[in-house]
Amino acid sequence: MIIGSGPAGLTAAIYAARGFLNPLLITGNELGGQIATTTDVDNFPGFPNGVTGPELYDQMQKQAERFGTRTVFDEVVAVDLLHHPFKIRTTSDEFETKALIIATGASPRKLGVPGENEFLGRGVSYCATCDGFFFRNKEVMVVGGGDSALQEGLFLTKFANRVRIIHRRESLRAGPSLQERMKKNEKMQVVWNSAIREIQGNGAVQTVKLEDTRTGAQSETPVSGVFVYIGHEPNTGLFKDQLAMDHEGYLIADARLHTSIPGVFAAGEVHDKVFRQAIASAGYGCMASMEAEKFLAELEHNGYPDANRQP
Ligand code: NAP
């Protein structure tokens, strides 16, 4: 079984299906994972003219199903990995599996300021692809200084009059090519050394309270949309107290993607906090699947291995 439908999960499914492992993939609520909410993907090999995130997801999904992957459109709510075969419970069913690939990925980190939850879907968003259209001829802010903030900010200039990048420092983390594109775009502007402390409005976002991170001075600025791109947190809550994790909650896996429990493998951003690229996640999906195949072959001959093995 594979949990997760991003590039890691779908690539694992393609390999597992082609290896006649009869994979069953549980998609989770966020179909396609983060890539499905990404606008333009220009760095995935094989697409010289770029591809949209949803298109890439669609192609991978079709490819996985072409070789016999069974897809369950449901969310996993509980797992028992302490007994073999492992038990996986979704909202509507229960499954057993001899090997499990965890590709649950990571989700956008929240700002954690007053108004963020209240105005979610009413001006606050974590997905420019999904919500950009609603901000035609309006002003929006994008929080963050990484590649995601700039890439999605550039996308938002298709709709918005002005896109302000709100960044807490005075230099960007984003790569040079996106910085160049931003500089050339007249609709974009960076507000350096600034942080949003509160999001305010009446039914929809109207203003934000901005703080100068050097002086602490606060001001209120009118704006219609706040797009948050400040990194991610791994989706590992389901595996707490069962699998080894690091202090940030990422799964710990060895170089061959074995987690702390034999027969459970980690693929993609659920354990990779360094590369975080769709192509890297797809690679991890391939590796996890090949390791799962070896594990299943050994299981058949030698039975279940020592459960106390640590990565
Ligand atoms: P990221 O690189 O971790 O950047 C997060 C940004 O948010 C940083 O600028 C950080 O500020 C800021 N930040 C973090 N916590 C914050 C908080 N509480 N309040 C305000 N600001 C906060 O995340 P990302 O941009 O999502 O990128 C993730 C990975 O995907 C990266 O490896 C990136 O290269 C990759 N990616 C690549 C592309 C591409 O190649 N075109 C596109 C998208 C993403 P500091 O800089 O001060 O730490």
CSV table of C-alpha atoms and ligand atoms in Angstrom, one decimal:
chain,number,residue,atom,x,y,z
A,1,MET,CA,0.0,0.0,0.0
A,2,ILE,CA,1.0,3.6,-0.6
A,3,ILE,CA,-0.3,6.6,1.3
A,4,GLY,CA,-0.2,9.8,-0.7
A,5,SER,CA,-0.9,10.9,-4.2
A,6,GLY,CA,1.9,13.4,-4.9
A,7,PRO,CA,4.8,12.7,-7.2
A,8,ALA,CA,6.4,10.4,-4.6
A,9,GLY,CA,3.3,8.3,-4.1
A,10,LEU,CA,2.4,8.1,-7.7
A,11,THR,CA,5.9,7.2,-8.8
A,12,ALA,CA,6.0,4.5,-6.1
A,13,ALA,CA,2.7,3.2,-7.6
A,14,ILE,CA,4.0,3.2,-11.1
A,15,TYR,CA,7.1,1.1,-10.1
A,16,ALA,CA,5.1,-1.1,-7.8
A,17,ALA,CA,2.5,-1.8,-10.4
A,18,ARG,CA,5.1,-2.6,-13.0
A,19,GLY,CA,6.7,-4.9,-10.5
A,20,PHE,CA,3.4,-6.8,-10.1
A,21,LEU,CA,3.2,-5.8,-6.4
A,22,ASN,CA,-0.6,-5.1,-6.9
A,23,PRO,CA,-0.4,-1.6,-5.2
A,24,LEU,CA,-3.3,0.1,-3.6
A,25,LEU,CA,-2.8,3.9,-3.3
A,26,ILE,CA,-4.8,6.0,-0.8
A,27,THR,CA,-4.9,9.5,-2.1
A,28,GLY,CA,-5.5,11.5,1.0
A,29,ASN,CA,-7.6,14.7,1.0
A,30,GLU,CA,-5.2,16.8,-1.0
A,31,LEU,CA,-5.3,15.0,-4.3
A,32,GLY,CA,-2.0,15.3,-6.1
A,33,GLY,CA,-0.3,16.9,-3.1
A,34,GLN,CA,1.5,20.2,-3.4
A,35,ILE,CA,2.3,19.9,-7.1
A,36,ALA,CA,-1.4,19.9,-7.8
A,37,THR,CA,-1.6,23.4,-6.3
A,38,THR,CA,1.5,24.7,-8.2
A,39,THR,CA,0.9,26.8,-11.2
A,40,ASP,CA,3.8,26.4,-13.6
A,41,VAL,CA,6.3,23.6,-13.3
A,42,ASP,CA,9.3,24.4,-15.4
A,43,ASN,CA,11.9,22.1,-14.0
A,44,PHE,CA,10.4,18.7,-14.3
A,45,PRO,CA,12.4,16.9,-17.0
A,46,GLY,CA,10.5,15.8,-20.1
A,47,PHE,CA,8.4,19.0,-20.4
A,48,PRO,CA,10.5,21.5,-22.4
A,49,ASN,CA,7.7,24.0,-22.5
A,50,GLY,CA,6.7,23.5,-18.8
A,51,VAL,CA,3.6,21.9,-17.5
A,52,THR,CA,1.0,23.0,-14.9
A,53,GLY,CA,0.9,21.2,-11.6
A,54,PRO,CA,-2.6,19.7,-12.1
A,55,GLU,CA,-1.6,18.5,-15.6
A,56,LEU,CA,1.5,16.8,-14.2
A,57,TYR,CA,-0.6,15.1,-11.5
A,58,ASP,CA,-3.1,13.9,-14.0
A,59,GLN,CA,-0.4,12.4,-16.2
A,60,MET,CA,1.2,10.6,-13.3
A,61,GLN,CA,-2.1,9.3,-12.1
A,62,LYS,CA,-3.0,7.9,-15.5
A,63,GLN,CA,0.4,6.3,-15.8
A,64,ALA,CA,0.0,4.6,-12.4
A,65,GLU,CA,-3.4,3.3,-13.3
A,66,ARG,CA,-2.3,2.1,-16.7
A,67,PHE,CA,-0.2,-0.5,-15.0
A,68,GLY,CA,-2.9,-1.6,-12.6
A,69,THR,CA,-2.6,0.7,-9.5
A,70,ARG,CA,-5.9,0.6,-7.6
A,71,THR,CA,-6.7,4.1,-6.3
A,72,VAL,CA,-8.8,4.8,-3.2
A,73,PHE,CA,-10.0,8.3,-2.9
A,74,ASP,CA,-10.1,8.5,0.9
A,75,GLU,CA,-8.1,9.7,3.9
A,76,VAL,CA,-6.2,7.5,6.3
A,77,VAL,CA,-7.3,8.1,9.8
A,78,ALA,CA,-5.3,5.5,11.8
A,79,VAL,CA,-2.5,3.0,11.2
A,80,ASP,CA,-1.1,0.1,13.3
A,81,LEU,CA,2.5,-0.4,12.2
A,82,LEU,CA,3.5,-2.2,15.4
A,83,HIS,CA,2.0,-5.5,14.2
A,84,HIS,CA,2.7,-7.2,10.9
A,85,PRO,CA,0.8,-7.2,8.5
A,86,PHE,CA,0.2,-3.5,9.0
A,87,LYS,CA,-3.3,-2.2,9.4
A,88,ILE,CA,-4.5,1.0,7.7
A,89,ARG,CA,-7.9,2.5,8.5
A,90,THR,CA,-9.5,5.1,6.3
A,91,THR,CA,-12.7,7.0,7.0
A,92,SER,CA,-14.7,4.2,5.4
A,93,ASP,CA,-12.6,1.1,5.3
A,94,GLU,CA,-9.8,-1.0,6.8
A,95,PHE,CA,-6.9,-2.6,4.9
A,96,GLU,CA,-4.0,-4.9,5.7
A,97,THR,CA,-0.7,-4.6,3.9
A,98,LYS,CA,2.7,-6.5,4.1
A,99,ALA,CA,4.6,-3.4,3.0
A,100,LEU,CA,3.8,0.3,3.3
A,101,ILE,CA,5.2,3.3,1.4
A,102,ILE,CA,4.5,6.6,3.2
A,103,ALA,CA,4.3,9.5,0.8
A,104,THR,CA,2.1,11.8,2.8
A,105,GLY,CA,4.3,14.9,2.0
A,106,ALA,CA,4.2,18.2,3.8
A,107,SER,CA,1.6,20.9,4.1
A,108,PRO,CA,1.9,24.7,4.0
A,109,ARG,CA,3.1,26.2,7.3
A,110,LYS,CA,0.7,28.8,8.8
A,111,LEU,CA,1.5,32.3,9.9
A,112,GLY,CA,-0.2,31.7,13.2
A,113,VAL,CA,-1.6,35.3,13.5
A,114,PRO,CA,-5.1,36.5,14.4
A,115,GLY,CA,-7.4,36.6,11.5
A,116,GLU,CA,-5.6,33.9,9.5
A,117,ASN,CA,-8.1,31.1,10.2
A,118,GLU,CA,-11.1,33.4,10.2
A,119,PHE,CA,-10.4,34.8,6.7
A,120,LEU,CA,-9.3,31.5,5.2
A,121,GLY,CA,-11.0,31.4,1.7
A,122,ARG,CA,-12.1,35.0,2.2
A,123,GLY,CA,-8.8,36.6,1.4
A,124,VAL,CA,-6.3,34.3,3.1
A,125,SER,CA,-5.0,31.5,0.8
A,126,TYR,CA,-2.1,29.0,0.6
A,127,CYS,CA,-2.8,28.4,-3.1
A,128,ALA,CA,-2.4,31.0,-5.8
A,129,THR,CA,-3.4,28.6,-8.5
A,130,CYS,CA,-6.7,27.9,-6.8
A,131,ASP,CA,-7.6,31.4,-5.7
A,132,GLY,CA,-5.6,33.9,-7.8
A,133,PHE,CA,-8.5,34.4,-10.1
A,134,PHE,CA,-10.6,36.1,-7.3
A,135,PHE,CA,-8.1,38.9,-7.1
A,136,ARG,CA,-8.5,40.5,-10.5
A,137,ASN,CA,-7.5,44.2,-10.3
A,138,LYS,CA,-7.0,44.0,-6.6
A,139,GLU,CA,-3.9,44.3,-4.4
A,140,VAL,CA,-2.5,41.2,-2.7
A,141,MET,CA,0.4,40.4,-0.4
A,142,VAL,CA,2.5,37.2,-0.5
A,143,VAL,CA,4.3,36.3,2.7
A,144,GLY,CA,7.7,34.6,2.4
A,145,GLY,CA,11.1,35.1,0.7
A,146,GLY,CA,11.6,31.7,-0.9
A,147,ASP,CA,11.1,30.3,-4.4
A,148,SER,CA,7.4,29.5,-3.7
A,149,ALA,CA,6.6,33.1,-2.6
A,150,LEU,CA,8.2,34.6,-5.7
A,151,GLN,CA,6.9,32.0,-8.2
A,152,GLU,CA,3.4,32.3,-6.9
A,153,GLY,CA,3.7,36.0,-6.6
A,154,LEU,CA,4.7,36.2,-10.3
A,155,PHE,CA,1.7,34.1,-11.1
A,156,LEU,CA,-0.6,36.4,-9.1
A,157,THR,CA,0.5,39.4,-11.3
A,158,LYS,CA,-1.7,37.9,-14.0
A,159,PHE,CA,-4.7,38.9,-12.0
A,160,ALA,CA,-3.8,41.5,-9.3
A,161,ASN,CA,-2.8,45.1,-9.9
A,162,ARG,CA,-0.1,44.9,-7.4
A,163,VAL,CA,1.7,42.1,-5.6
A,164,ARG,CA,3.7,42.9,-2.5
A,165,ILE,CA,6.1,40.3,-1.1
A,166,ILE,CA,6.3,40.6,2.7
A,167,HIS,CA,9.6,39.3,3.8
A,168,ARG,CA,11.0,39.3,7.4
A,169,ARG,CA,14.6,40.0,6.4
A,170,GLU,CA,16.4,42.1,3.8
A,171,SER,CA,17.6,39.4,1.5
A,172,LEU,CA,15.6,36.8,-0.3
A,173,ARG,CA,16.1,33.0,-0.1
A,174,ALA,CA,14.6,32.5,-3.6
A,175,GLY,CA,17.0,31.6,-6.4
A,176,PRO,CA,18.5,34.2,-8.8
A,177,SER,CA,16.3,33.4,-11.8
A,178,LEU,CA,13.1,34.1,-9.9
A,179,GLN,CA,14.6,37.2,-8.4
A,180,GLU,CA,15.4,38.5,-11.9
A,181,ARG,CA,11.9,37.8,-13.1
A,182,MET,CA,10.5,39.6,-10.1
A,183,LYS,CA,12.7,42.7,-10.7
A,184,LYS,CA,11.5,42.9,-14.3
A,185,ASN,CA,7.8,42.7,-13.3
A,186,GLU,CA,6.4,46.2,-12.6
A,187,LYS,CA,3.5,44.9,-10.6
A,188,MET,CA,5.8,43.3,-8.0
A,189,GLN,CA,7.5,44.9,-5.0
A,190,VAL,CA,9.2,43.7,-1.9
A,191,VAL,CA,8.4,45.1,1.5
A,192,TRP,CA,11.7,44.3,3.4
A,193,ASN,CA,12.0,43.6,7.1
A,194,SER,CA,8.3,43.2,7.6
A,195,ALA,CA,5.9,40.7,9.1
A,196,ILE,CA,2.1,40.5,9.2
A,197,ARG,CA,0.9,40.5,12.8
A,198,GLU,CA,-2.8,40.5,12.2
A,199,ILE,CA,-5.3,40.1,9.3
A,200,GLN,CA,-8.4,42.2,9.6
A,201,GLY,CA,-11.6,42.7,7.7
A,202,ASN,CA,-15.3,42.5,7.7
A,203,GLY,CA,-16.4,39.3,6.0
A,204,ALA,CA,-13.3,39.5,3.8
A,205,VAL,CA,-9.8,40.7,4.2
A,206,GLN,CA,-9.5,44.5,4.2
A,207,THR,CA,-6.3,45.4,6.0
A,208,VAL,CA,-3.2,43.8,7.6
A,209,LYS,CA,-1.2,45.0,10.6
A,210,LEU,CA,2.4,45.1,9.4
A,211,GLU,CA,5.3,45.2,11.8
A,212,ASP,CA,8.8,46.5,10.9
A,213,THR,CA,10.9,43.6,12.2
A,214,ARG,CA,13.8,45.9,13.0
A,215,THR,CA,12.1,48.7,14.9
A,216,GLY,CA,8.8,47.0,16.0
A,217,ALA,CA,6.8,49.9,14.5
A,218,GLN,CA,3.4,48.8,13.4
A,219,SER,CA,1.1,50.1,10.6
A,220,GLU,CA,-2.2,49.2,9.0
A,221,THR,CA,-2.2,48.6,5.3
A,222,PRO,CA,-5.2,48.0,3.1
A,223,VAL,CA,-5.1,44.8,1.0
A,224,SER,CA,-7.6,42.3,-0.4
A,225,GLY,CA,-5.6,39.0,-0.4
A,226,VAL,CA,-2.9,37.4,1.7
A,227,PHE,CA,-1.1,34.4,0.2
A,228,VAL,CA,1.1,32.6,2.6
A,229,TYR,CA,4.3,30.8,1.4
A,230,ILE,CA,6.5,30.3,4.4
A,231,GLY,CA,7.5,26.7,4.1
A,232,HIS,CA,6.0,23.5,5.1
A,233,GLU,CA,5.4,21.0,7.9
A,234,PRO,CA,5.5,17.2,7.4
A,235,ASN,CA,2.3,15.2,7.5
A,236,THR,CA,3.4,12.6,10.0
A,237,GLY,CA,0.8,13.0,12.8
A,238,LEU,CA,-0.6,9.5,11.9
A,239,PHE,CA,2.7,7.8,12.7
A,240,LYS,CA,3.5,9.5,16.0
A,241,ASP,CA,4.7,7.0,18.7
A,242,GLN,CA,5.2,4.3,15.9
A,243,LEU,CA,7.9,5.6,13.6
A,244,ALA,CA,11.1,7.4,14.4
A,245,MET,CA,11.0,11.1,13.6
A,246,ASP,CA,13.3,14.1,13.9
A,247,HIS,CA,12.6,17.1,16.1
A,248,GLU,CA,10.6,18.8,13.3
A,249,GLY,CA,8.4,15.7,12.8
A,250,TYR,CA,10.0,14.5,9.6
A,251,LEU,CA,10.2,10.7,9.3
A,252,ILE,CA,13.7,9.3,9.8
A,253,ALA,CA,14.7,6.9,7.0
A,254,ASP,CA,18.0,5.4,6.0
A,255,ALA,CA,19.7,5.9,2.6
A,256,ARG,CA,17.4,3.2,1.2
A,257,LEU,CA,14.3,4.9,2.6
A,258,HIS,CA,13.7,2.2,5.3
A,259,THR,CA,12.0,3.8,8.4
A,260,SER,CA,12.4,2.5,11.9
A,261,ILE,CA,10.0,-0.4,11.2
A,262,PRO,CA,10.9,-3.0,8.6
A,263,GLY,CA,8.5,-3.0,5.7
A,264,VAL,CA,7.6,0.7,6.1
A,265,PHE,CA,9.3,3.1,3.7
A,266,ALA,CA,9.3,6.9,3.4
A,267,ALA,CA,9.2,8.7,0.1
A,268,GLY,CA,9.2,12.4,-0.7
A,269,GLU,CA,8.8,15.4,1.5
A,270,VAL,CA,7.5,13.4,4.5
A,271,HIS,CA,11.2,12.7,5.1
A,272,ASP,CA,13.1,15.0,2.7
A,273,LYS,CA,13.4,18.5,4.1
A,274,VAL,CA,16.5,19.3,2.0
A,275,PHE,CA,15.6,19.1,-1.7
A,276,ARG,CA,11.8,19.4,-1.7
A,277,GLN,CA,11.4,19.2,-5.5
A,278,ALA,CA,8.8,17.3,-7.4
A,279,ILE,CA,11.5,15.4,-9.3
A,280,ALA,CA,13.3,14.5,-6.1
A,281,SER,CA,10.1,13.2,-4.6
A,282,ALA,CA,9.4,11.2,-7.7
A,283,GLY,CA,12.9,9.7,-7.4
A,284,TYR,CA,12.3,8.8,-3.8
A,285,GLY,CA,9.0,7.1,-4.8
A,286,CYS,CA,11.0,5.0,-7.3
A,287,MET,CA,13.6,4.0,-4.6
A,288,ALA,CA,11.0,3.2,-1.9
A,289,SER,CA,9.1,1.0,-4.3
A,290,MET,CA,12.2,-0.9,-5.3
A,291,GLU,CA,13.1,-1.4,-1.7
A,292,ALA,CA,9.5,-2.6,-0.9
A,293,GLU,CA,9.8,-5.1,-3.7
A,294,LYS,CA,13.1,-6.5,-2.2
A,295,PHE,CA,11.5,-6.5,1.3
A,296,LEU,CA,8.5,-8.5,0.0
A,297,ALA,CA,10.7,-11.0,-1.7
A,298,GLU,CA,12.7,-11.5,1.5
A,299,LEU,CA,9.6,-11.8,3.5
A,300,GLU,CA,8.4,-14.7,1.4
A,301,HIS,CA,11.6,-16.6,2.0
A,302,ASN,CA,12.7,-15.6,5.5
A,303,GLY,CA,9.5,-14.3,7.3
A,304,TYR,CA,9.2,-10.9,9.1
A,305,PRO,CA,12.6,-9.5,10.3
A,306,ASP,CA,13.6,-8.2,13.7
A,307,ALA,CA,11.2,-5.4,14.5
A,308,ASN,CA,13.7,-3.6,16.8
A,309,ARG,CA,16.0,-2.6,13.9
A,310,GLN,CA,16.5,1.2,13.9
A,311,PRO,CA,17.5,3.2,10.8
B,1,NAP,P1,11.5,28.0,1.9
B,1,NAP,O1,12.5,27.9,0.8
B,1,NAP,O2,11.7,27.3,3.2
B,1,NAP,O3,11.2,29.5,2.2
B,1,NAP,C1,10.3,29.9,3.2
B,1,NAP,C2,10.4,31.4,3.3
B,1,NAP,O4,9.4,31.8,4.3
B,1,NAP,C3,11.7,31.9,3.7
B,1,NAP,O5,12.0,33.1,3.0
B,1,NAP,C4,11.5,32.2,5.2
B,1,NAP,O6,12.2,33.3,5.7
B,1,NAP,C5,10.0,32.6,5.3
B,1,NAP,N1,9.4,32.2,6.5
B,1,NAP,C6,9.5,31.0,7.2
B,1,NAP,N2,8.7,31.1,8.3
B,1,NAP,C7,8.2,32.3,8.4
B,1,NAP,C8,7.3,33.0,9.3
B,1,NAP,N3,6.9,32.4,10.4
B,1,NAP,N4,7.0,34.2,9.0
B,1,NAP,C9,7.4,34.9,7.9
B,1,NAP,N5,8.2,34.3,7.0
B,1,NAP,C10,8.6,33.0,7.2
B,1,NAP,O7,10.1,27.4,1.3
B,1,NAP,P2,9.5,27.5,-0.2
B,1,NAP,O8,9.6,28.8,-0.8
B,1,NAP,O9,8.1,26.9,0.0
B,1,NAP,O10,10.4,26.4,-1.0
B,1,NAP,C11,10.5,25.1,-0.5
B,1,NAP,C12,11.4,24.3,-1.4
B,1,NAP,O11,10.8,24.1,-2.7
B,1,NAP,C13,12.7,25.0,-1.7
B,1,NAP,O12,13.7,24.0,-1.7
B,1,NAP,C14,12.6,25.6,-3.0
B,1,NAP,O13,13.8,25.8,-3.7
B,1,NAP,C15,11.6,24.7,-3.7
B,1,NAP,N6,10.8,25.3,-4.8
B,1,NAP,C16,11.4,25.5,-6.0
B,1,NAP,C17,10.8,26.2,-7.0
B,1,NAP,C18,11.4,26.3,-8.3
B,1,NAP,O14,12.5,25.8,-8.5
B,1,NAP,N7,10.9,27.1,-9.2
B,1,NAP,C19,9.5,26.7,-6.7
B,1,NAP,C20,8.9,26.6,-5.5
B,1,NAP,C21,9.6,25.9,-4.5
B,1,NAP,P3,13.8,33.3,5.8
B,1,NAP,O15,14.4,33.4,4.4
B,1,NAP,O16,14.1,34.5,6.7
B,1,NAP,O17,14.1,32.0,6.5
